[in-house]
CSV table of C-alpha atoms and ligand atoms in Angstrom, one decimal:
chain,number,residue,atom,x,y,z
A,1,UNK,CA,25.5,34.5,112.7
A,2,UNK,CA,24.9,38.0,113.2
A,3,UNK,CA,24.1,39.9,110.1
A,4,UNK,CA,24.5,43.1,110.9
A,5,UNK,CA,24.9,45.8,108.4
A,6,UNK,CA,28.2,47.8,109.1
A,7,UNK,CA,29.4,47.8,105.6
A,8,UNK,CA,32.8,49.6,104.4
A,9,UNK,CA,31.2,49.6,101.2
A,10,UNK,CA,29.0,52.2,101.8
A,11,UNK,CA,26.3,53.8,99.4
A,12,UNK,CA,23.9,56.3,101.1
A,13,UNK,CA,20.6,54.8,102.0
A,14,UNK,CA,21.7,51.3,101.6
A,15,UNK,CA,22.2,50.1,105.3
A,16,UNK,CA,18.2,50.1,105.9
A,17,UNK,CA,17.7,48.6,102.8
A,18,UNK,CA,20.1,45.5,103.3
A,19,UNK,CA,19.0,45.0,107.0
A,20,UNK,CA,15.4,44.7,106.5
A,21,UNK,CA,16.1,42.2,103.4
A,22,UNK,CA,18.4,40.0,105.4
A,23,UNK,CA,16.2,40.3,108.7
A,24,UNK,CA,13.3,38.9,106.4
A,25,UNK,CA,15.3,36.6,105.0
A,26,UNK,CA,17.2,35.0,108.4
A,27,UNK,CA,13.6,34.4,109.9
A,28,UNK,CA,13.1,32.0,107.0
A,29,UNK,CA,16.2,30.3,107.2
A,30,UNK,CA,18.1,29.6,104.1
A,31,UNK,CA,21.0,27.6,102.1
A,32,UNK,CA,23.8,29.3,101.3
A,33,UNK,CA,26.6,27.6,99.1
A,34,UNK,CA,30.0,28.9,98.2
A,35,UNK,CA,32.6,27.1,96.1
A,36,UNK,CA,36.5,28.2,95.7
A,37,UNK,CA,37.8,27.6,92.6
A,38,UNK,CA,41.8,28.3,91.1
A,39,UNK,CA,45.3,27.1,90.4
A,40,UNK,CA,46.8,25.0,92.6
A,41,UNK,CA,48.6,26.0,96.1
A,42,UNK,CA,46.6,29.4,95.8
A,43,UNK,CA,45.3,29.6,99.4
A,44,UNK,CA,41.6,28.7,98.4
A,45,UNK,CA,41.4,26.5,101.8
A,46,UNK,CA,43.3,28.9,103.9
A,47,UNK,CA,40.8,31.6,102.7
A,48,UNK,CA,37.8,29.8,103.4
A,49,UNK,CA,39.1,29.1,107.1
A,50,UNK,CA,40.0,32.7,107.7
A,51,UNK,CA,36.6,33.8,106.0
A,52,UNK,CA,34.2,31.7,107.8
A,53,UNK,CA,36.8,31.3,111.2
A,54,UNK,CA,35.0,34.2,112.5
A,55,UNK,CA,31.4,32.4,112.7
A,56,UNK,CA,32.7,29.0,113.2
A,57,UNK,CA,35.6,28.6,115.4
A,58,UNK,CA,33.3,28.8,118.5
A,59,UNK,CA,32.5,25.2,117.5
A,60,UNK,CA,36.0,24.1,118.1
A,61,UNK,CA,38.5,27.1,118.8
A,62,UNK,CA,41.6,25.2,118.1
A,63,UNK,CA,40.6,23.6,114.7
A,64,UNK,CA,40.5,25.2,111.4
A,65,UNK,CA,37.2,24.8,109.5
A,66,UNK,CA,38.7,23.0,106.5
A,67,UNK,CA,41.2,20.4,106.5
A,68,UNK,CA,44.9,22.2,105.8
A,69,UNK,CA,47.0,20.9,103.2
A,70,UNK,CA,46.6,20.2,99.4
A,71,UNK,CA,43.0,19.8,98.3
A,72,UNK,CA,42.7,16.5,96.5
A,73,UNK,CA,38.9,16.2,95.8
A,74,UNK,CA,35.6,18.2,95.4
A,75,UNK,CA,34.8,18.1,99.0
A,76,UNK,CA,32.0,19.5,100.8
A,77,UNK,CA,31.5,21.1,104.5
A,78,UNK,CA,28.2,22.1,105.8
A,79,UNK,CA,27.4,23.9,109.1
A,80,UNK,CA,24.5,25.6,110.8
A,81,UNK,CA,24.8,29.0,111.7
A,82,UNK,CA,21.3,30.6,111.2
A,83,UNK,CA,21.8,29.9,107.4
A,84,UNK,CA,22.8,26.4,106.6
A,85,UNK,CA,26.3,27.2,104.9
A,86,UNK,CA,28.1,24.7,102.7
A,87,UNK,CA,31.7,25.5,101.6
A,88,UNK,CA,32.7,23.7,98.5
A,89,UNK,CA,36.6,23.2,98.4
A,90,UNK,CA,37.9,22.2,95.3
A,91,UNK,CA,41.6,20.8,94.0
A,92,UNK,CA,43.9,23.3,92.5
A,93,UNK,CA,44.0,23.1,88.7
A,94,UNK,CA,47.2,22.2,87.5
A,95,UNK,CA,47.8,19.1,89.1
A,96,UNK,CA,46.7,17.3,86.4
A,97,UNK,CA,49.2,16.3,83.1
A,98,UNK,CA,46.3,17.7,80.8
A,99,UNK,CA,44.9,20.9,82.3
A,100,UNK,CA,42.7,21.6,79.2
A,101,UNK,CA,39.5,20.8,80.5
A,102,UNK,CA,40.1,21.4,84.5
A,103,UNK,CA,37.2,23.6,84.9
A,104,UNK,CA,35.1,20.6,83.6
A,105,UNK,CA,34.5,18.9,86.9
A,106,UNK,CA,33.1,22.2,88.5
A,107,UNK,CA,30.8,22.9,85.7
A,108,UNK,CA,29.6,19.3,86.0
A,109,UNK,CA,29.1,20.0,89.6
A,110,UNK,CA,27.3,22.9,89.5
A,111,UNK,CA,24.9,21.4,87.1
A,112,UNK,CA,24.6,18.2,89.0
A,113,UNK,CA,23.0,20.7,91.8
A,114,UNK,CA,20.6,22.1,89.5
A,115,UNK,CA,19.5,18.8,88.4
A,116,UNK,CA,18.7,17.5,91.6
A,117,UNK,CA,17.2,20.8,92.4
A,118,UNK,CA,15.0,20.2,89.2
A,119,UNK,CA,14.1,16.8,89.9
A,120,UNK,CA,12.9,17.6,93.5
A,121,UNK,CA,11.1,20.5,92.3
A,122,UNK,CA,9.3,18.6,89.6
A,123,UNK,CA,8.0,15.6,91.8
A,124,UNK,CA,4.4,14.9,92.2
A,125,UNK,CA,5.1,15.1,96.0
A,126,UNK,CA,7.5,17.8,96.6
A,127,UNK,CA,8.1,18.8,100.0
A,128,UNK,CA,7.1,22.3,100.8
A,129,UNK,CA,11.0,23.3,101.9
A,130,UNK,CA,13.5,21.5,100.6
A,131,UNK,CA,17.2,21.6,100.9
A,132,UNK,CA,18.7,24.3,98.3
A,133,UNK,CA,22.0,22.7,97.3
A,134,UNK,CA,22.9,25.0,94.0
A,135,UNK,CA,26.1,26.9,94.2
A,136,UNK,CA,25.7,30.4,95.2
A,137,UNK,CA,28.8,32.0,94.5
A,138,UNK,CA,32.3,30.7,92.9
A,139,UNK,CA,35.3,32.5,94.3
A,140,UNK,CA,37.7,32.5,91.5
A,141,UNK,CA,41.1,32.9,92.6
A,142,UNK,CA,43.9,34.3,90.2
A,143,UNK,CA,47.4,34.1,90.9
A,144,UNK,CA,49.5,37.3,91.7
A,145,UNK,CA,51.7,37.5,89.1
A,146,UNK,CA,51.3,41.1,88.1
A,147,UNK,CA,51.3,40.4,84.3
A,148,UNK,CA,48.0,39.1,82.9
A,149,UNK,CA,45.2,36.6,83.3
A,150,UNK,CA,46.6,32.8,82.2
A,151,UNK,CA,44.5,31.4,79.0
A,152,UNK,CA,43.1,28.6,81.6
A,153,UNK,CA,41.9,31.3,84.1
A,154,UNK,CA,40.2,33.0,81.2
A,155,UNK,CA,38.9,30.1,79.5
A,156,UNK,CA,37.8,28.4,83.3
A,157,UNK,CA,36.2,31.4,84.3
A,158,UNK,CA,34.2,31.9,80.9
A,159,UNK,CA,32.6,28.5,81.4
A,160,UNK,CA,31.9,28.6,84.8
A,161,UNK,CA,30.2,32.1,84.9
A,162,UNK,CA,27.7,30.7,82.1
A,163,UNK,CA,26.5,28.9,85.4
A,164,UNK,CA,26.9,30.3,88.4
A,165,UNK,CA,28.2,33.9,90.1
A,166,UNK,CA,31.5,34.1,89.7
A,167,UNK,CA,33.7,36.6,91.7
A,168,UNK,CA,37.5,36.7,90.8
A,169,UNK,CA,39.8,37.3,93.4
A,170,UNK,CA,43.5,38.3,93.6
A,171,UNK,CA,45.1,35.5,95.9
A,172,UNK,CA,48.1,36.2,97.9
A,173,UNK,CA,48.1,39.9,97.2
A,174,UNK,CA,50.8,40.4,99.9
A,175,UNK,CA,53.0,39.4,97.0
A,176,UNK,CA,52.3,43.0,95.3
A,177,UNK,CA,53.2,46.3,96.2
A,178,UNK,CA,50.1,48.5,96.0
A,179,UNK,CA,51.0,50.1,92.5
A,180,UNK,CA,51.4,46.8,91.1
A,181,UNK,CA,48.1,45.7,92.7
A,182,UNK,CA,46.7,48.7,91.1
A,183,UNK,CA,47.7,48.4,87.6
A,184,UNK,CA,47.1,44.2,88.0
A,185,UNK,CA,43.6,45.2,88.7
A,186,UNK,CA,43.2,47.3,85.8
A,187,UNK,CA,44.8,44.7,83.4
A,188,UNK,CA,42.4,41.8,84.5
A,189,UNK,CA,39.4,44.2,84.2
A,190,UNK,CA,40.3,44.9,80.9
A,191,UNK,CA,40.8,41.2,80.1
A,192,UNK,CA,37.6,40.0,81.3
A,193,UNK,CA,35.8,42.5,79.7
A,194,UNK,CA,37.7,41.9,76.1
A,195,UNK,CA,36.8,38.2,76.9
A,196,UNK,CA,33.2,38.7,77.4
A,197,UNK,CA,33.3,37.1,80.9
A,198,UNK,CA,29.8,37.8,82.6
A,199,UNK,CA,30.8,38.5,86.1
A,200,UNK,CA,28.5,39.1,89.0
A,201,UNK,CA,26.6,41.3,90.4
A,202,UNK,CA,24.2,42.0,87.5
A,203,UNK,CA,22.0,45.1,87.3
A,204,UNK,CA,18.3,44.6,86.7
A,205,UNK,CA,17.3,48.0,86.1
A,206,UNK,CA,13.5,47.5,86.5
A,207,UNK,CA,13.9,45.4,89.8
A,208,UNK,CA,17.1,47.1,91.6
A,209,UNK,CA,16.6,50.3,93.5
A,210,UNK,CA,18.8,53.3,92.5
A,211,UNK,CA,20.9,52.6,96.0
A,212,UNK,CA,21.3,48.7,95.0
A,213,UNK,CA,22.7,50.0,91.6
A,214,UNK,CA,25.0,52.2,93.0
A,215,UNK,CA,26.0,49.2,95.5
A,216,UNK,CA,26.6,47.2,92.7
A,217,UNK,CA,28.9,49.5,90.6
A,218,UNK,CA,30.7,50.1,93.9
A,219,UNK,CA,31.3,46.0,94.5
A,220,UNK,CA,32.5,46.3,90.5
A,221,UNK,CA,35.0,49.0,91.3
A,222,UNK,CA,36.4,46.4,93.8
A,223,UNK,CA,36.6,43.3,91.3
A,224,UNK,CA,38.8,41.8,91.6
A,225,UNK,CA,39.3,41.7,95.1
A,226,UNK,CA,42.8,41.3,96.3
A,227,UNK,CA,43.1,39.6,99.3
A,228,UNK,CA,45.3,37.8,101.7
A,229,UNK,CA,44.3,34.7,103.9
A,230,UNK,CA,45.6,33.6,107.0
A,231,UNK,CA,44.5,31.1,109.7
A,232,UNK,CA,46.9,32.4,112.4
A,233,UNK,CA,46.4,35.4,114.8
A,234,UNK,CA,49.0,38.1,115.0
A,235,UNK,CA,49.5,40.3,117.6
A,236,UNK,CA,49.6,44.2,116.5
A,237,UNK,CA,52.5,46.3,116.6
A,238,UNK,CA,52.5,50.5,116.1
A,239,UNK,CA,49.7,51.3,114.2
A,240,UNK,CA,48.5,47.4,113.5
A,241,UNK,CA,45.5,45.8,115.7
A,242,UNK,CA,45.7,42.3,116.4
A,243,UNK,CA,44.0,40.2,114.0
A,244,UNK,CA,44.1,37.2,111.4
A,245,UNK,CA,47.4,38.2,109.7
A,246,UNK,CA,50.8,36.9,108.2
A,247,UNK,CA,54.2,37.5,109.8
A,248,UNK,CA,56.8,38.8,107.3
A,249,UNK,CA,60.1,39.4,107.2
A,250,UNK,CA,59.2,42.6,106.3
A,251,UNK,CA,56.6,43.4,108.9
A,252,UNK,CA,52.8,42.1,109.8
A,253,UNK,CA,50.1,42.0,107.6
A,254,UNK,CA,46.8,42.7,109.0
A,255,UNK,CA,44.1,41.3,106.6
A,256,UNK,CA,41.4,43.0,108.3
A,257,UNK,CA,43.3,46.7,107.7
A,258,UNK,CA,42.0,48.0,104.5
A,259,UNK,CA,45.3,49.5,103.7
A,260,UNK,CA,46.6,46.2,103.4
A,261,UNK,CA,44.1,44.1,101.5
A,262,UNK,CA,40.5,43.7,100.6
A,263,UNK,CA,39.3,40.8,102.5
A,264,UNK,CA,36.8,43.5,104.9
A,265,UNK,CA,35.2,44.8,102.0
A,266,UNK,CA,34.9,41.2,100.3
A,267,UNK,CA,33.6,39.5,103.8
A,268,UNK,CA,31.0,42.3,104.0
A,269,UNK,CA,30.2,42.2,100.1
A,270,UNK,CA,29.4,38.3,100.6
A,271,UNK,CA,28.0,38.0,104.1
A,272,UNK,CA,26.0,41.2,104.2
A,273,UNK,CA,25.2,43.0,101.3
A,274,UNK,CA,24.9,40.7,98.5
A,275,UNK,CA,24.0,37.5,100.6
A,276,UNK,CA,20.7,37.3,99.6
A,277,UNK,CA,21.1,38.8,96.0
A,278,UNK,CA,23.4,36.0,95.6
A,279,UNK,CA,20.5,33.5,96.3
A,280,UNK,CA,18.2,35.0,94.3
A,281,UNK,CA,20.5,35.6,91.0
A,282,UNK,CA,21.4,31.7,91.0
A,283,UNK,CA,17.5,31.3,91.0
A,284,UNK,CA,16.3,33.3,88.7
A,285,UNK,CA,19.1,33.5,86.3
A,286,UNK,CA,21.3,30.7,86.2
A,287,UNK,CA,19.0,27.9,87.6
A,288,UNK,CA,16.2,29.4,85.4
A,289,UNK,CA,18.5,29.5,82.3
A,290,UNK,CA,19.4,25.6,83.1
A,291,UNK,CA,15.6,24.6,83.6
A,292,UNK,CA,14.7,26.3,80.7
A,293,UNK,CA,17.4,24.6,78.5
A,294,UNK,CA,16.8,21.4,80.0
A,295,UNK,CA,12.8,21.5,79.5
A,296,UNK,CA,13.0,22.7,75.9
A,297,UNK,CA,15.7,20.0,74.6
A,298,UNK,CA,13.2,17.6,76.5
A,299,UNK,CA,10.2,19.0,74.2
A,300,UNK,CA,12.6,18.3,71.2
A,301,UNK,CA,12.9,14.6,71.8
B,1,GTP,N1,51.8,34.7,101.7
B,1,GTP,C1,50.8,34.4,101.5
B,1,GTP,N2,50.8,32.7,101.5
B,1,GTP,C2,49.3,32.0,101.6
B,1,GTP,C3,48.4,32.9,101.8
B,1,GTP,N3,47.0,32.4,101.7
B,1,GTP,C4,47.6,31.1,101.8
B,1,GTP,N4,49.1,30.7,101.5
B,1,GTP,C5,49.9,29.8,102.3
B,1,GTP,O1,49.9,29.3,100.7
B,1,GTP,C6,49.9,27.3,101.0
B,1,GTP,C7,48.9,27.1,100.3
B,1,GTP,O2,47.7,27.5,101.2
B,1,GTP,P1,46.0,26.5,100.4
B,1,GTP,O3,45.2,27.1,101.4
B,1,GTP,O4,46.5,25.2,100.8
B,1,GTP,O5,46.2,26.4,99.1
B,1,GTP,P2,45.0,26.1,98.1
B,1,GTP,O6,44.5,26.8,97.0
B,1,GTP,O7,43.8,25.2,98.8
B,1,GTP,O8,45.9,24.6,97.5
B,1,GTP,P3,45.3,23.3,97.0
B,1,GTP,O9,44.2,22.7,98.0
B,1,GTP,O10,46.5,22.3,96.5
B,1,GTP,O11,44.8,24.0,95.7
B,1,GTP,C8,49.9,27.5,102.6
B,1,GTP,O12,51.2,27.5,102.8
B,1,GTP,C9,49.3,28.4,103.0
B,1,GTP,O13,49.8,28.9,104.2
B,1,GTP,C10,48.5,34.5,101.3
B,1,GTP,O14,47.1,35.3,101.2
B,1,GTP,N5,49.6,35.3,101.5
B,2,MG,MG1,43.0,23.5,98.8
């Protein structure tokens, strides 16, 4: 993978900072684990295939990265592309009779990775380098209803965000007009603030530079990112370039065209501008909270 800083999320002076940060990081080699969560059939698997096809297709030009069709179990798929990338695909919410606690297997999975990490880290003969299997980013898929968040989304995001970096996205945003998309975004933002859902990115004013804080607030202006996924290549017409896209009755949606959806800024955010910060925040904030909680409850025993 080539981590070049050609970000559409531009903030003056940020390019050099990210480049230096990422270069150091890549030399060391690192693990990155991304998980997709949300209601059934919202395009989670398709979106991962879209996002990573650019990096992984070279291995096999034909096959999508993840198996197409309904996802029926939490499943890890690992790849070596300078970073050790793991995608965790999960079955959609809403498939079970009782969906009240549907976020629980997700939280259990995240905590299990912390538990394993803590055991390895605390062992007497711990290896100098060991695999980091913690989840660094949870992309939470919201249905493009245009109305408001569903109660299940609020409770799921609230619970998951206590343990990991959560970034919500509006799935299948080709179902919304530009106006609907904008007002839906604003409503979701308000509902998330009202419900005190702690979303990534987090500001650490003592550690972050002015540029990094400006970049975080730019990212917040996008959240929830409105995206479209596609495993297919479409030919361009008129002003459209060829690229990943969807052919609809009304024309072609090119997912890399920023007037169509926010795939490009989201890709840049995950793979370039915030890659290292996602890993650091997992370690310094979420894992640390877990560790403190576990060790302090052991003290009590
Ligand atoms: N219109 C539209 N359709 C999409 C989009 N992304 C995926 N789809 C279609 O939606 C259907 C479901 O896609 P999946 O990727 O299997 O959805 P999923 O969320 O992984 O589904 P589960 O694993 O069952 O939860 C497929 O027919 C996709 O082609 C999108 O952005 N827009
Ligand atoms: Mg799936």
